[in-house]
Coordinates of C-alpha atoms in Angstrom, one line a residue:
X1 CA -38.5 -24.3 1.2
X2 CA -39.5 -21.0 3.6
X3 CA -38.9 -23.3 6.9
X4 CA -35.8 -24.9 5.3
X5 CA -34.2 -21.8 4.2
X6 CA -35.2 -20.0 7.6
X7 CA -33.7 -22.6 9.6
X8 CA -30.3 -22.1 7.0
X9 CA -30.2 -19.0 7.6
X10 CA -30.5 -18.9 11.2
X11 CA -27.3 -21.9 11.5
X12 CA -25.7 -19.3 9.8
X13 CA -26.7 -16.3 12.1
X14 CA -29.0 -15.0 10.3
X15 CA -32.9 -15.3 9.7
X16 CA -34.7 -15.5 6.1
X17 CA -37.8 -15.0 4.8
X18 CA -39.6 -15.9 1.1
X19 CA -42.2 -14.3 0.0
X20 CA -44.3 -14.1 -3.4
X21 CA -44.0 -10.7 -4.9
X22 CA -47.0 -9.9 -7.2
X23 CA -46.3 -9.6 -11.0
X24 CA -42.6 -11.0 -10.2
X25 CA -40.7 -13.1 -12.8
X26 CA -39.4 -15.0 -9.4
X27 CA -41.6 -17.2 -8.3
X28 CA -39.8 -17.0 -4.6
X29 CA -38.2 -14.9 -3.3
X30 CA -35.2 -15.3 -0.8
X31 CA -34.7 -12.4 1.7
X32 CA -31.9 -13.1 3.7
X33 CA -31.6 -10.3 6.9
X34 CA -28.5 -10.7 9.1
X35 CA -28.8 -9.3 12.6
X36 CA -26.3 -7.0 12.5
X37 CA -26.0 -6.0 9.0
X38 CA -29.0 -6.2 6.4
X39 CA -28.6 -8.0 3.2
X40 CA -30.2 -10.0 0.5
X41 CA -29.8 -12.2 -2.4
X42 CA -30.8 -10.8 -6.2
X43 CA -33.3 -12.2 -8.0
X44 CA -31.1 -14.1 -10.0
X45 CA -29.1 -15.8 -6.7
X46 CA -32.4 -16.3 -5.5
X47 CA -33.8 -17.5 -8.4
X48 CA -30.5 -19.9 -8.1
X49 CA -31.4 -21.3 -5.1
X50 CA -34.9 -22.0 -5.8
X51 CA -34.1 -24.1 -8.9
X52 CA -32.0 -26.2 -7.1
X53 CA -34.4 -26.7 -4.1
X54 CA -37.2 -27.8 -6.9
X55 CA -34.5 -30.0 -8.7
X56 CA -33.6 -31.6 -5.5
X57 CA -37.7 -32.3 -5.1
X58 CA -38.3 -33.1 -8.3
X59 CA -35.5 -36.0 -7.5
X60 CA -37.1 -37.0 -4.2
X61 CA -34.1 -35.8 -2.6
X62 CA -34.8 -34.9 1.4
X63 CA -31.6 -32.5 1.2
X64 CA -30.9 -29.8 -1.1
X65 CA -27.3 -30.4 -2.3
X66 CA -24.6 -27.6 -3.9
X67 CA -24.4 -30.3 -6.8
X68 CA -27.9 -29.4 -7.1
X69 CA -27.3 -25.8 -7.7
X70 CA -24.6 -26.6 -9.9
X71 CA -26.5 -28.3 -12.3
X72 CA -29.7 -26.8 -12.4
X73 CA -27.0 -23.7 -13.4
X74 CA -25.2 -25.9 -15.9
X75 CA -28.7 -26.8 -18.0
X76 CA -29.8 -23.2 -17.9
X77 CA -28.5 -22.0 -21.4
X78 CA -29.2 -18.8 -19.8
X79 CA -27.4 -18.9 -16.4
X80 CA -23.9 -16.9 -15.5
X81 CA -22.9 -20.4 -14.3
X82 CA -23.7 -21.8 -17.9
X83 CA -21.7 -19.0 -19.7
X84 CA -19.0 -19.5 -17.2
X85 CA -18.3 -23.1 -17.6
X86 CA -18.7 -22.0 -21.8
X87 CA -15.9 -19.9 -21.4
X88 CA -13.3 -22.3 -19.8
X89 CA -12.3 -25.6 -21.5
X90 CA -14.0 -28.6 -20.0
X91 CA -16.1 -31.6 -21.1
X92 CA -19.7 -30.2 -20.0
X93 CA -21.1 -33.4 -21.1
X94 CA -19.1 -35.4 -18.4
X95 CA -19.5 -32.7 -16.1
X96 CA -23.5 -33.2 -16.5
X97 CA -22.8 -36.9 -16.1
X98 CA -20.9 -36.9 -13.2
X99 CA -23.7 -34.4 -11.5
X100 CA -26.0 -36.8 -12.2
X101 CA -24.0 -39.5 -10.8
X102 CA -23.3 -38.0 -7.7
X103 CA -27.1 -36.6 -7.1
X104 CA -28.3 -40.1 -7.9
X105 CA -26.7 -41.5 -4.9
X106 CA -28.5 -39.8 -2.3
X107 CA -31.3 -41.0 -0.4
X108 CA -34.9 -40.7 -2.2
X109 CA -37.8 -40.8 -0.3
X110 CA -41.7 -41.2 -2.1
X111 CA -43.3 -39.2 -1.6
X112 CA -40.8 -36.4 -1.9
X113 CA -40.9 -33.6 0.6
X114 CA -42.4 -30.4 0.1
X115 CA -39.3 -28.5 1.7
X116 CA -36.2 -30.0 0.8
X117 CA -33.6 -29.0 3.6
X118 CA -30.4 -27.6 3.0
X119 CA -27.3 -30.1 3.4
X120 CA -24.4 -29.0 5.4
X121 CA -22.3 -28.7 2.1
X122 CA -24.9 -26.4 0.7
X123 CA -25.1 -24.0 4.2
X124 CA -21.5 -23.8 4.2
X125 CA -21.5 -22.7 0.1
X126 CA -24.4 -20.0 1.3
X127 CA -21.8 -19.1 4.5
X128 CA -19.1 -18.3 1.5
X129 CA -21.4 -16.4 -0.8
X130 CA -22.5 -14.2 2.4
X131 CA -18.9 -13.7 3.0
X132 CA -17.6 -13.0 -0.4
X133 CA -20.7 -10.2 -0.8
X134 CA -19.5 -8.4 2.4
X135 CA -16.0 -8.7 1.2
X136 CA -16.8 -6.7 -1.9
X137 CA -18.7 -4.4 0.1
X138 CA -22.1 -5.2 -2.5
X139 CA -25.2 -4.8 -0.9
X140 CA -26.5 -7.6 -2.3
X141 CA -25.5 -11.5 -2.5
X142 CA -25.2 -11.9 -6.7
X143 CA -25.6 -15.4 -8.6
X144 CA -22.1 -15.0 -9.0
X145 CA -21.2 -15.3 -5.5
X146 CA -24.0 -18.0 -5.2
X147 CA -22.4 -19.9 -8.0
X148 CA -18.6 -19.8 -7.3
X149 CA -19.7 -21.1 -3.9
X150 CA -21.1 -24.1 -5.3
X151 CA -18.0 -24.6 -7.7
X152 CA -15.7 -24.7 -4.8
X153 CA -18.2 -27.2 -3.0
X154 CA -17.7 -29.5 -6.1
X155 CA -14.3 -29.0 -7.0
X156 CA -13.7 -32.6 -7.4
X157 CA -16.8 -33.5 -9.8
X158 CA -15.2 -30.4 -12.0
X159 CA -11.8 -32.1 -12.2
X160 CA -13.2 -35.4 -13.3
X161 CA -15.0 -33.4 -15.9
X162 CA -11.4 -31.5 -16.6
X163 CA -12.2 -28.1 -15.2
X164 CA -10.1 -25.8 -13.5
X165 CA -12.0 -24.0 -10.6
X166 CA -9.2 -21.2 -10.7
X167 CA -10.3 -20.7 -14.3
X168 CA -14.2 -20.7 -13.8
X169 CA -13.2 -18.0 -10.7
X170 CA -11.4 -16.1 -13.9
X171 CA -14.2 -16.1 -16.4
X172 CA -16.7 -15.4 -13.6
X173 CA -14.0 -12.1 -12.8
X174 CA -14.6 -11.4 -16.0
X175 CA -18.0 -11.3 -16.6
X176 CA -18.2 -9.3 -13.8
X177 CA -15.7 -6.8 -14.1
X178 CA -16.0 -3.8 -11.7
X179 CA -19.5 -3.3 -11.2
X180 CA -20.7 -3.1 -7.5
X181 CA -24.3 -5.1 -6.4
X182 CA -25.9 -2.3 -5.1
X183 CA -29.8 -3.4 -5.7
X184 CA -31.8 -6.6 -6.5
X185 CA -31.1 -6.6 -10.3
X186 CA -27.4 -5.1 -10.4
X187 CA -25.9 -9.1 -11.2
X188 CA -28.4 -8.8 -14.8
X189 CA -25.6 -6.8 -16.4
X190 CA -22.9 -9.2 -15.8
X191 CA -21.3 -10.0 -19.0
X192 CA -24.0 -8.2 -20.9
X193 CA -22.1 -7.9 -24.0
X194 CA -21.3 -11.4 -24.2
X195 CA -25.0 -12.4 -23.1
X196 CA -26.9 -10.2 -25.3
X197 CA -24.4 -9.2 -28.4
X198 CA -23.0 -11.1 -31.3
X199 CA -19.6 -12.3 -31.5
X200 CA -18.9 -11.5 -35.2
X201 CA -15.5 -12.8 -34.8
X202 CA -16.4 -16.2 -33.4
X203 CA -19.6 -16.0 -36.5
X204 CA -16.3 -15.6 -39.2
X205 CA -13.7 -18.3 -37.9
X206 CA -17.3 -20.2 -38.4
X207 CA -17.7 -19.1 -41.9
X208 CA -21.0 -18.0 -40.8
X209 CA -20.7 -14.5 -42.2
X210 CA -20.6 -13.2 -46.0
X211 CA -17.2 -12.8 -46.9
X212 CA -17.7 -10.2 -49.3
X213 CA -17.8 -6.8 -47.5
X214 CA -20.7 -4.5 -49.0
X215 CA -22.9 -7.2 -50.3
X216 CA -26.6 -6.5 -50.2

């Protein structure tokens, strides 16, 4: 994954590096270091792309897709991709099928390769998230940016699946708000109320909560 992601980096002018921080919840880490401007990926974009490079081995894939990224993001209860698509209407179920579909129709080779390389769809989704960072003026590429690339890369798997990519772009607006990336961890408080509250409202239409105000 270092070699493939070095060489990624470098098709897109720029040279990478992951390394293995001690006592790091991220088992890689991507360091991405454009020659004229230095920046990097968070943890969690990094953390991103690393679960779709072991997905794509794990399949026996040669080539690291953006479908890939998509759905390792989609399975991730956890992921701002996940609570993206949860926030737009949208058959999640077809949208995992249809994922599945499409990955299962690439080439698989036994054994499968220790570096997956990076397909042209995927360099070109990096290419946008880089872009999309320095548009912002952030510091750092965030999942979001990592994630929205890989929508736009699948657009036509989300239609089948009856989601709008100007809507995911919305809720991922959202969840974002105003906050700049300014540091490795600035994308963790995206949508933090939503990710680590309760939505008492959406407990009631549920009839989850006591209906009697005051009981003990």
């Amino acid at each position: 994954l270092a070699q493939a992601i070095y060489r990624l980096e470098r098709s897109c002018g720029a040279v990478a590096r992951i390394y293995h921080p001690p006592r790091s919840p991220v088992r890689h880490r991507l360091v991405l270091a454009p020659r004229a401007m230095p920046a990097t990926f968070t943890e969690a974009a990094q953390a991103a792309l690393v679960a779709a490079a072991e997905r794509a081995k794990a399949s026996g894939h040669q080539q690291i897709d953006a479908q890939h990224l998509l759905l390792a993001q989609l399975e991730d209860a956890a992921s701002l991709g996940r609570r993206a698509l949860e926030a737009v209407s949208g058959d999640r179920q077809q949208l995992r099928a249809a994922l599945e579909a499409g990955l299962a129709r690439l080439p698989r080779v036994a054994p499968p390769p220790e570096e997956p390389e990076p397909n042209a769809p995927l360099r070109r989704a990096i290419a946008e998230a880089q872009a999309a960072a320095k548009t912002s003026g952030d510091s750092h590429v965030s999942v979001a940016d990592v994630f929205l690339a890989a929508v736009r890369a699948c657009r036509k798997i989300l239609a089948e699946a009856s989601y709008s990519v100007a809507s995911i772009e919305e809720a991922v607006k959202k969840m974002r708000g105003t906050q700049r990336v300014t540091g490795p961890t600035s994308d963790a408080s995206f949508d933090a109320l939503n990710k680590y509250g309760t939505d008492l409202v959406a407990q009631a239409e549920a009839g989850k909560l006591d209906p009697v105000i005051g009981r003990d």
